[in-house]
XYZ file of C-alpha atoms in Angstrom:
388
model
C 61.304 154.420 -79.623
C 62.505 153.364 -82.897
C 63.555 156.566 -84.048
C 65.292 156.817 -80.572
C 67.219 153.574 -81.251
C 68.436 154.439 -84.682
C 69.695 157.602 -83.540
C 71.442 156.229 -81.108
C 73.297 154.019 -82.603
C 73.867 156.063 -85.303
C 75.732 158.583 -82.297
C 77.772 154.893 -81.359
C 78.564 153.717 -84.596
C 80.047 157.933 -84.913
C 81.290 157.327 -81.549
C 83.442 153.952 -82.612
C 84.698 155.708 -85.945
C 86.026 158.419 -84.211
C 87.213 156.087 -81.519
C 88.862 153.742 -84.315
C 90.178 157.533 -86.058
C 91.546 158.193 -82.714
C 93.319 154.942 -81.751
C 94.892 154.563 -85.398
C 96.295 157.998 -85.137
C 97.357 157.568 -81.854
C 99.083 154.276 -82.626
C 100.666 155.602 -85.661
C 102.336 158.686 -83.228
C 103.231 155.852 -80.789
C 104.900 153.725 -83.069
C 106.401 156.682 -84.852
C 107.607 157.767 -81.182
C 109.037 154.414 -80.418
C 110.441 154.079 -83.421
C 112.688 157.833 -82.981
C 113.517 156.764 -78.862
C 114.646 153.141 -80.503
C 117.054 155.430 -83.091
C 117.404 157.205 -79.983
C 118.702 154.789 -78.324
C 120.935 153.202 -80.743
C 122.538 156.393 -81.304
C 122.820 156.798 -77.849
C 124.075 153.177 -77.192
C 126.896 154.104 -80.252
C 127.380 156.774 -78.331
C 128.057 155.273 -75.217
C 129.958 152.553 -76.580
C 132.500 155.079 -78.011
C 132.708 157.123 -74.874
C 133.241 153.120 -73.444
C 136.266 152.641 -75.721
C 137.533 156.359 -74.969
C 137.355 156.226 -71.673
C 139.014 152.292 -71.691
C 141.320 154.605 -73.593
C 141.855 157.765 -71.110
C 141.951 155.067 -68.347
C 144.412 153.042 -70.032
C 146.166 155.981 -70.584
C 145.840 157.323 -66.905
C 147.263 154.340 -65.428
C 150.480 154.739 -68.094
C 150.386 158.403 -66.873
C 150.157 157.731 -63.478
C 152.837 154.730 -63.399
C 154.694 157.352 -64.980
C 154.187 159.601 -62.566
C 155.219 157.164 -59.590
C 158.089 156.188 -61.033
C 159.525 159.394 -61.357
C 158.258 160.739 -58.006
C 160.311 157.192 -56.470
C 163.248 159.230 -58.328
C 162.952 162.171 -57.089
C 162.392 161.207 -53.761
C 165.238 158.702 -53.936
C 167.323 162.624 -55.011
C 166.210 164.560 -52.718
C 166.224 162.043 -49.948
C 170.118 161.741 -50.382
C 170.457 165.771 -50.528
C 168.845 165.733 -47.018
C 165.434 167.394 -48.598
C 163.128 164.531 -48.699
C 159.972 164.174 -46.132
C 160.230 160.804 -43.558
C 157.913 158.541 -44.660
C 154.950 158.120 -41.353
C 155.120 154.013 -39.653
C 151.921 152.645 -38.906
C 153.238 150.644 -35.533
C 156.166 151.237 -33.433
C 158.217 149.474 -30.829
C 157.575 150.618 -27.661
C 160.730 152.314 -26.154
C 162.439 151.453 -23.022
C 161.595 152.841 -19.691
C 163.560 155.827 -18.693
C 163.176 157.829 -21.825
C 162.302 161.042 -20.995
C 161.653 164.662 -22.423
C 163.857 167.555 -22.363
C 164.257 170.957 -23.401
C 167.394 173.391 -23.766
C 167.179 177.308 -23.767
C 170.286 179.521 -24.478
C 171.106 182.497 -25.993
C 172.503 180.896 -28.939
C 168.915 179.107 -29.477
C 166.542 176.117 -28.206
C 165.945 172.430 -29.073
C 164.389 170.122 -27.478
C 166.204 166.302 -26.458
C 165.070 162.823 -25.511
C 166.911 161.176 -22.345
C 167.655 158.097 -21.549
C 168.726 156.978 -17.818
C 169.184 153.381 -17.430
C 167.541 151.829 -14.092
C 169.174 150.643 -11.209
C 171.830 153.597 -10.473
C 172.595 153.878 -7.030
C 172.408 156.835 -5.290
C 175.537 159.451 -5.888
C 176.620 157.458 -8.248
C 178.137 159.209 -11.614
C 177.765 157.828 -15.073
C 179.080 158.296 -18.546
C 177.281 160.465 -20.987
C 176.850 159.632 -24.788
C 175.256 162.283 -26.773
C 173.799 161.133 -29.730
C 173.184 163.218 -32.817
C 170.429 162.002 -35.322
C 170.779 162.251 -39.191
C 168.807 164.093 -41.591
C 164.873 162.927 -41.574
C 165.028 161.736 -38.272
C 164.117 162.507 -34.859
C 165.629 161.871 -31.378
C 163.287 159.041 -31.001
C 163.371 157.273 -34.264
C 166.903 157.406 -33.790
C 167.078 155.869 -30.551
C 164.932 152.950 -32.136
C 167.390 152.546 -34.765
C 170.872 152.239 -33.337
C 169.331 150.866 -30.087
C 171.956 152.354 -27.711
C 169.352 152.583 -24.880
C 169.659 148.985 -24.777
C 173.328 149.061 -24.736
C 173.289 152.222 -21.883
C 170.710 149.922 -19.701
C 173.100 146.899 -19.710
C 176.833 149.312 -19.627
C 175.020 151.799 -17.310
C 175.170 154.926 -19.210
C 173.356 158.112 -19.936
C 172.733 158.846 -23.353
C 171.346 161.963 -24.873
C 169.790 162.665 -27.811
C 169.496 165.920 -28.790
C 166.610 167.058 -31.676
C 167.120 169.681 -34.249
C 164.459 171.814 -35.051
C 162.530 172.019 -38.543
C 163.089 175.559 -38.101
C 166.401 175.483 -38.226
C 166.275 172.481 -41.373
C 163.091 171.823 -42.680
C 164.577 167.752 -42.795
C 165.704 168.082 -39.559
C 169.883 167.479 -40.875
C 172.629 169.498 -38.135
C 173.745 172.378 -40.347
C 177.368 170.987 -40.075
C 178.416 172.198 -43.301
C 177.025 175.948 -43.446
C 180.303 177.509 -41.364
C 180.211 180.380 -43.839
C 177.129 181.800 -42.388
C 178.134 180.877 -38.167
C 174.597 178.086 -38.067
C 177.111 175.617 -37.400
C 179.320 176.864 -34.847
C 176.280 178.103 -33.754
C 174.191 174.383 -33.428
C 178.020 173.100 -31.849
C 177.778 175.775 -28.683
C 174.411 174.942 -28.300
C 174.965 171.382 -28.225
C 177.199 172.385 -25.299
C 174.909 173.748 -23.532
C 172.113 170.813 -23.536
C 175.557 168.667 -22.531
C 176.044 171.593 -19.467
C 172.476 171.104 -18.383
C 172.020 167.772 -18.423
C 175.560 167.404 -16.593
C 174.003 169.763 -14.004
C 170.314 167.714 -13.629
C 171.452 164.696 -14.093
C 174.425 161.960 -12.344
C 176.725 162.809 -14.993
C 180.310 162.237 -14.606
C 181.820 165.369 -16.894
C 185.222 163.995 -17.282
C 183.076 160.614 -18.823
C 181.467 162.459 -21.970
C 181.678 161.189 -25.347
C 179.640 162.127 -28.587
C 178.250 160.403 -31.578
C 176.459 161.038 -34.775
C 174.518 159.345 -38.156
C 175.025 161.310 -41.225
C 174.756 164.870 -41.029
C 175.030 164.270 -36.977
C 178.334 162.107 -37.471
C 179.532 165.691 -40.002
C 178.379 167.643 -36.636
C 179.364 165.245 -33.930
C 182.882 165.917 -35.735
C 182.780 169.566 -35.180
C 181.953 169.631 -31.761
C 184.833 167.680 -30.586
C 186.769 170.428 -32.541
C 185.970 173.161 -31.388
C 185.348 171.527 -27.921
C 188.196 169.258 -27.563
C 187.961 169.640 -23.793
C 184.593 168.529 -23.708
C 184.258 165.072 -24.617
C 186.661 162.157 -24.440
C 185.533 160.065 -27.499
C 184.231 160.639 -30.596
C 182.178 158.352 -33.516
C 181.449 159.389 -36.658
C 179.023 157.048 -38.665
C 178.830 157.711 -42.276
C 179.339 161.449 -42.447
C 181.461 164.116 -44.218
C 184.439 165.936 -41.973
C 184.640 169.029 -40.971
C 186.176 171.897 -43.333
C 185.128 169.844 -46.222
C 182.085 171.955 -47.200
C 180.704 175.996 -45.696
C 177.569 175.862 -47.531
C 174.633 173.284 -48.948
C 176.195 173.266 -52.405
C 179.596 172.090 -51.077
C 178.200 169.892 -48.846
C 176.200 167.902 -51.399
C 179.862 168.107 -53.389
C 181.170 166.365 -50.804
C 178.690 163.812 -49.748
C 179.232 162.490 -53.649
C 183.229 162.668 -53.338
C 183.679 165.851 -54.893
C 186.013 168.043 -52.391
C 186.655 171.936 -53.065
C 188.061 172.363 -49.798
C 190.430 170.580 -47.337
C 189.295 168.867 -43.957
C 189.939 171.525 -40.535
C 189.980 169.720 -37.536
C 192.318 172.461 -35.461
C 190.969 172.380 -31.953
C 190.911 175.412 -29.094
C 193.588 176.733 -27.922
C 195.655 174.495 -29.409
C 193.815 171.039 -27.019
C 194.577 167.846 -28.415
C 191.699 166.181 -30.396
C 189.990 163.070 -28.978
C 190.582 159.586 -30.180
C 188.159 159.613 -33.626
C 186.285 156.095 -34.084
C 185.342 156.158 -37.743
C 182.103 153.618 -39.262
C 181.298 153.958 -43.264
C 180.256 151.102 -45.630
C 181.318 150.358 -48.917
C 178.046 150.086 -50.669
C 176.786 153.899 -49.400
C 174.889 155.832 -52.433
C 174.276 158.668 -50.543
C 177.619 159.850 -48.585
C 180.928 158.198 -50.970
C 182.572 155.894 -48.489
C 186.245 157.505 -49.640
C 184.593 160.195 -47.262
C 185.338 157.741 -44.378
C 188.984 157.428 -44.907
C 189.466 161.254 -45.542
C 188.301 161.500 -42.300
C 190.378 159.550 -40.768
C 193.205 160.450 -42.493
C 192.948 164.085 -41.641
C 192.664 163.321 -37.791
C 195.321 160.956 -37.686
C 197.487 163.936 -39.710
C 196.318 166.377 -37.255
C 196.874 164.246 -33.935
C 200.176 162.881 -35.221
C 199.180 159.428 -35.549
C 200.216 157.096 -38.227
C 198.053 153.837 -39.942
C 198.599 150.316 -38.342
C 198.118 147.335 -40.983
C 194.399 146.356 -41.769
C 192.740 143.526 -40.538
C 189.325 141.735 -41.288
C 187.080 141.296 -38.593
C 183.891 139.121 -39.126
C 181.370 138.128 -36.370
C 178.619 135.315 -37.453
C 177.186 136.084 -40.642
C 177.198 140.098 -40.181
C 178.736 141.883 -42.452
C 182.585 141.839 -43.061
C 184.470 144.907 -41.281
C 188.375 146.246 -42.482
C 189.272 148.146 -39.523
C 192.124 150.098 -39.335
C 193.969 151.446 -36.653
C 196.096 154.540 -35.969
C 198.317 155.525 -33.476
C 200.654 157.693 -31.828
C 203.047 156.492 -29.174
C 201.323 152.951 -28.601
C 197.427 154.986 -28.204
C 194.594 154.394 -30.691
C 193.719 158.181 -32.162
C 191.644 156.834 -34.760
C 190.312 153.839 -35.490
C 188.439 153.162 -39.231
C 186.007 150.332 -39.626
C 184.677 149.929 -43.313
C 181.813 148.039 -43.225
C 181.571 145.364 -46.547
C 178.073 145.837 -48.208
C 176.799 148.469 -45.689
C 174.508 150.930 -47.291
C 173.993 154.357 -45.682
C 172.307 152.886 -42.264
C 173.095 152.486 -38.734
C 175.422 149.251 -39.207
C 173.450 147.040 -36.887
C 170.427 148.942 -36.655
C 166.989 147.371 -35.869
C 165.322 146.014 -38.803
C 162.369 147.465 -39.948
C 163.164 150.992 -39.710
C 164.613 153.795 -41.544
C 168.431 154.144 -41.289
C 169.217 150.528 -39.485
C 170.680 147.613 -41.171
C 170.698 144.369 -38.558
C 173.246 142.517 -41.023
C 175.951 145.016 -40.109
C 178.285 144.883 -36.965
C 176.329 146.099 -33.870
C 177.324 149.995 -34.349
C 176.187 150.804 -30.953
C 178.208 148.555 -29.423
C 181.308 149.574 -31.199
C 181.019 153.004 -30.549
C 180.562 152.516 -26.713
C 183.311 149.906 -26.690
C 185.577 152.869 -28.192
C 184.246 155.395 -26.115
C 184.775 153.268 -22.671
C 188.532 152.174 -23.510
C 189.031 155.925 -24.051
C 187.379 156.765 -20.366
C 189.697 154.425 -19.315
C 192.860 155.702 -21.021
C 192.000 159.051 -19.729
C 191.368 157.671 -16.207
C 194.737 156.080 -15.898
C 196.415 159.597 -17.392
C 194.930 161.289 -14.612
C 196.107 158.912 -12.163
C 200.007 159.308 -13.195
């Protein structure tokens, strides 16, 4: 038993060495482990603190880069946008429109838009109205521009039609008339077919023909102007509201010559067949960066030169705290052919547009009122001609 006992604890006291041999090595590999994964780490943790510092620097940098970025894409849009090339910005809420505004298409061989119309309530059977047609400018559509100007409200209380005819994008990709590109025939083209959306909705709807008068915004006001040209006949008024007159441009790089001021060719406002021109009601203001208000007065110089008319003195005309107005009046034989109304401080907007959208200025004169105020007085000149 003794032997037994020795030799056993011989085999334990073995047993613990190797144990002992075991755990010492093992600690010193631990310790040597820790101690590479704690250089490890701190080379790591330099590591990451310099990536830190470069990427405080890239970010820095990014944010220079991309303030840089949005400024000059503001700048470019704030070009292109006055060339007619820049994309309408989307609105997250909208005023509802009034009642009565309706959906219409055109076909005819010359080509096909589409049109918004309004028809005020309350008309009483067989009765005829006045029509306004009403020609958007470049980045808008019939219906934004019917929230702008807000003639619908004017037609519901006057009780008139008004139509609003829409280009297409794939006739302009920014939606603007082609009023300007008379080398190539697009806009005598977009004129006849203007004439026949006027035909149609003469046909469908109470229309009094003999009652039609025609407006436009920007490039609409350039093609609102060539209409009554080459259809004199065809409409009794016309308003032109910060645009460029006909003949002063026949393709996109004249055009943008002549939005700035810059004229290579001479106004044309010869009519059919030799028909006298309807009376012109001109609206530009003085502070417009994107069509040069001398523009306005071209304009109506030219008409008044072409209808024989001659400039009345200026006057001021100031309503509340809206915007100051020179309007100027010309005339031939007692009769108002063209009337000018420079609008102080007006930018290029719809002079008494709604606020808070594109194109409308509510510190302005009430531009839809003016124009249908023109356009009735020259429905009733024409009704007491036809009388005599």
């Amino acid at each position: 038993m003794a032997a037994k006992r020795t030799a056993a604890t011989q085999w334990a006291r073995t047993l613990q060495r190797s144990f002992n041999a075991l755990s010492r090595a093992s600690m010193k590999a631990g310790t040597q482990a820790l101690a590479s994964g704690t250089k490890a780490l701190k080379a790591n943790s330099k590591a990451m603190a310099s990536g830190s510092k470069a990427l405080k620097g890239n970010a820095n940098t990014l944010s220079a880069s991309a303030k840089a970025v949005s400024a000059g894409a503001k700048a470019v849009s704030a070009g292109l946008e006055a060339a007619g090339l820049a994309p309408a910005p989307t609105r997250a809420r909208r005023a509802p429109l009034e009642p009565g505004f309706t959906k219409g298409v055109v076909i005819s061989p010359l080509g096909t838009r589409s049109y918004r119309l309004y028809k005020p309530p309350g008309l009483a059977p067989g009765e005829r109205v006045p029509l306004l047609v009403m020609l958007h400018g470049c980045l808008q559509t019939a219906e934004s521009f019917a929230r702008s100007t807000r003639m619908n409200r004017v037609a519901a209380r006057e009780g008139f039609i008004v139509l609003y005819p829409e280009q297409a994008r794939v006739a302009h990709q920014q939606r603007c008339w082609n009023w300007y590109d008379t080398r190539s025939g697009a806009a005598q083209r977009e004129a006849d077919v203007l004439l026949a959306a006027i035909d149609q909705v003469c046909l469908l709807e109470p229309v009094d023909p003999t009652r039609v008068a025609i407006a436009g915004f920007s490039a609409g006001a350039g093609m609102a102007a060539l209409f009554a040209c080459r259809h004199p006949n065809r409409v009794a008024a016309v308003a032109m509201h910060a645009g460029v007159a006909p003949g002063l441009a026949d393709s996109t790089a004249s055009a943008l010559a002549a939005m700035r001021g810059r004229y290579t060719l001479a106004p044309q406002f010869g009519g059919r067949a030799g028909a006298a021109l309807p009376p012109l009601l001109v609206i530009q203001g003085t502070a417009d960066h994107v069509v040069a208000p001398a523009n306005a007065r071209l304009a109506a110089d030219a008409w008044a030169a072409a209808t024989g008319a001659t400039a009345a003195a200026s006057r001021e005309v100031r309503r509340g705290q809206r915007y100051p107005t020179t309007v100027t009046d010309y005339r031939k034989r007692g009769r108002v052919a063209v009337t000018l109304c420079e609008v102080e401080g007006l930018g290029h907007d719809w002079s008494g547009g709604a606020s808070g959208t594109r194109f409308g200025d509510p510190a302005g004169p009430d531009g839809a009122r003016m124009i249908w105020a023109f356009a009735a007085r020259a429905f009733a000149r024409q009704a007491a001609s036809s009388v005599r």
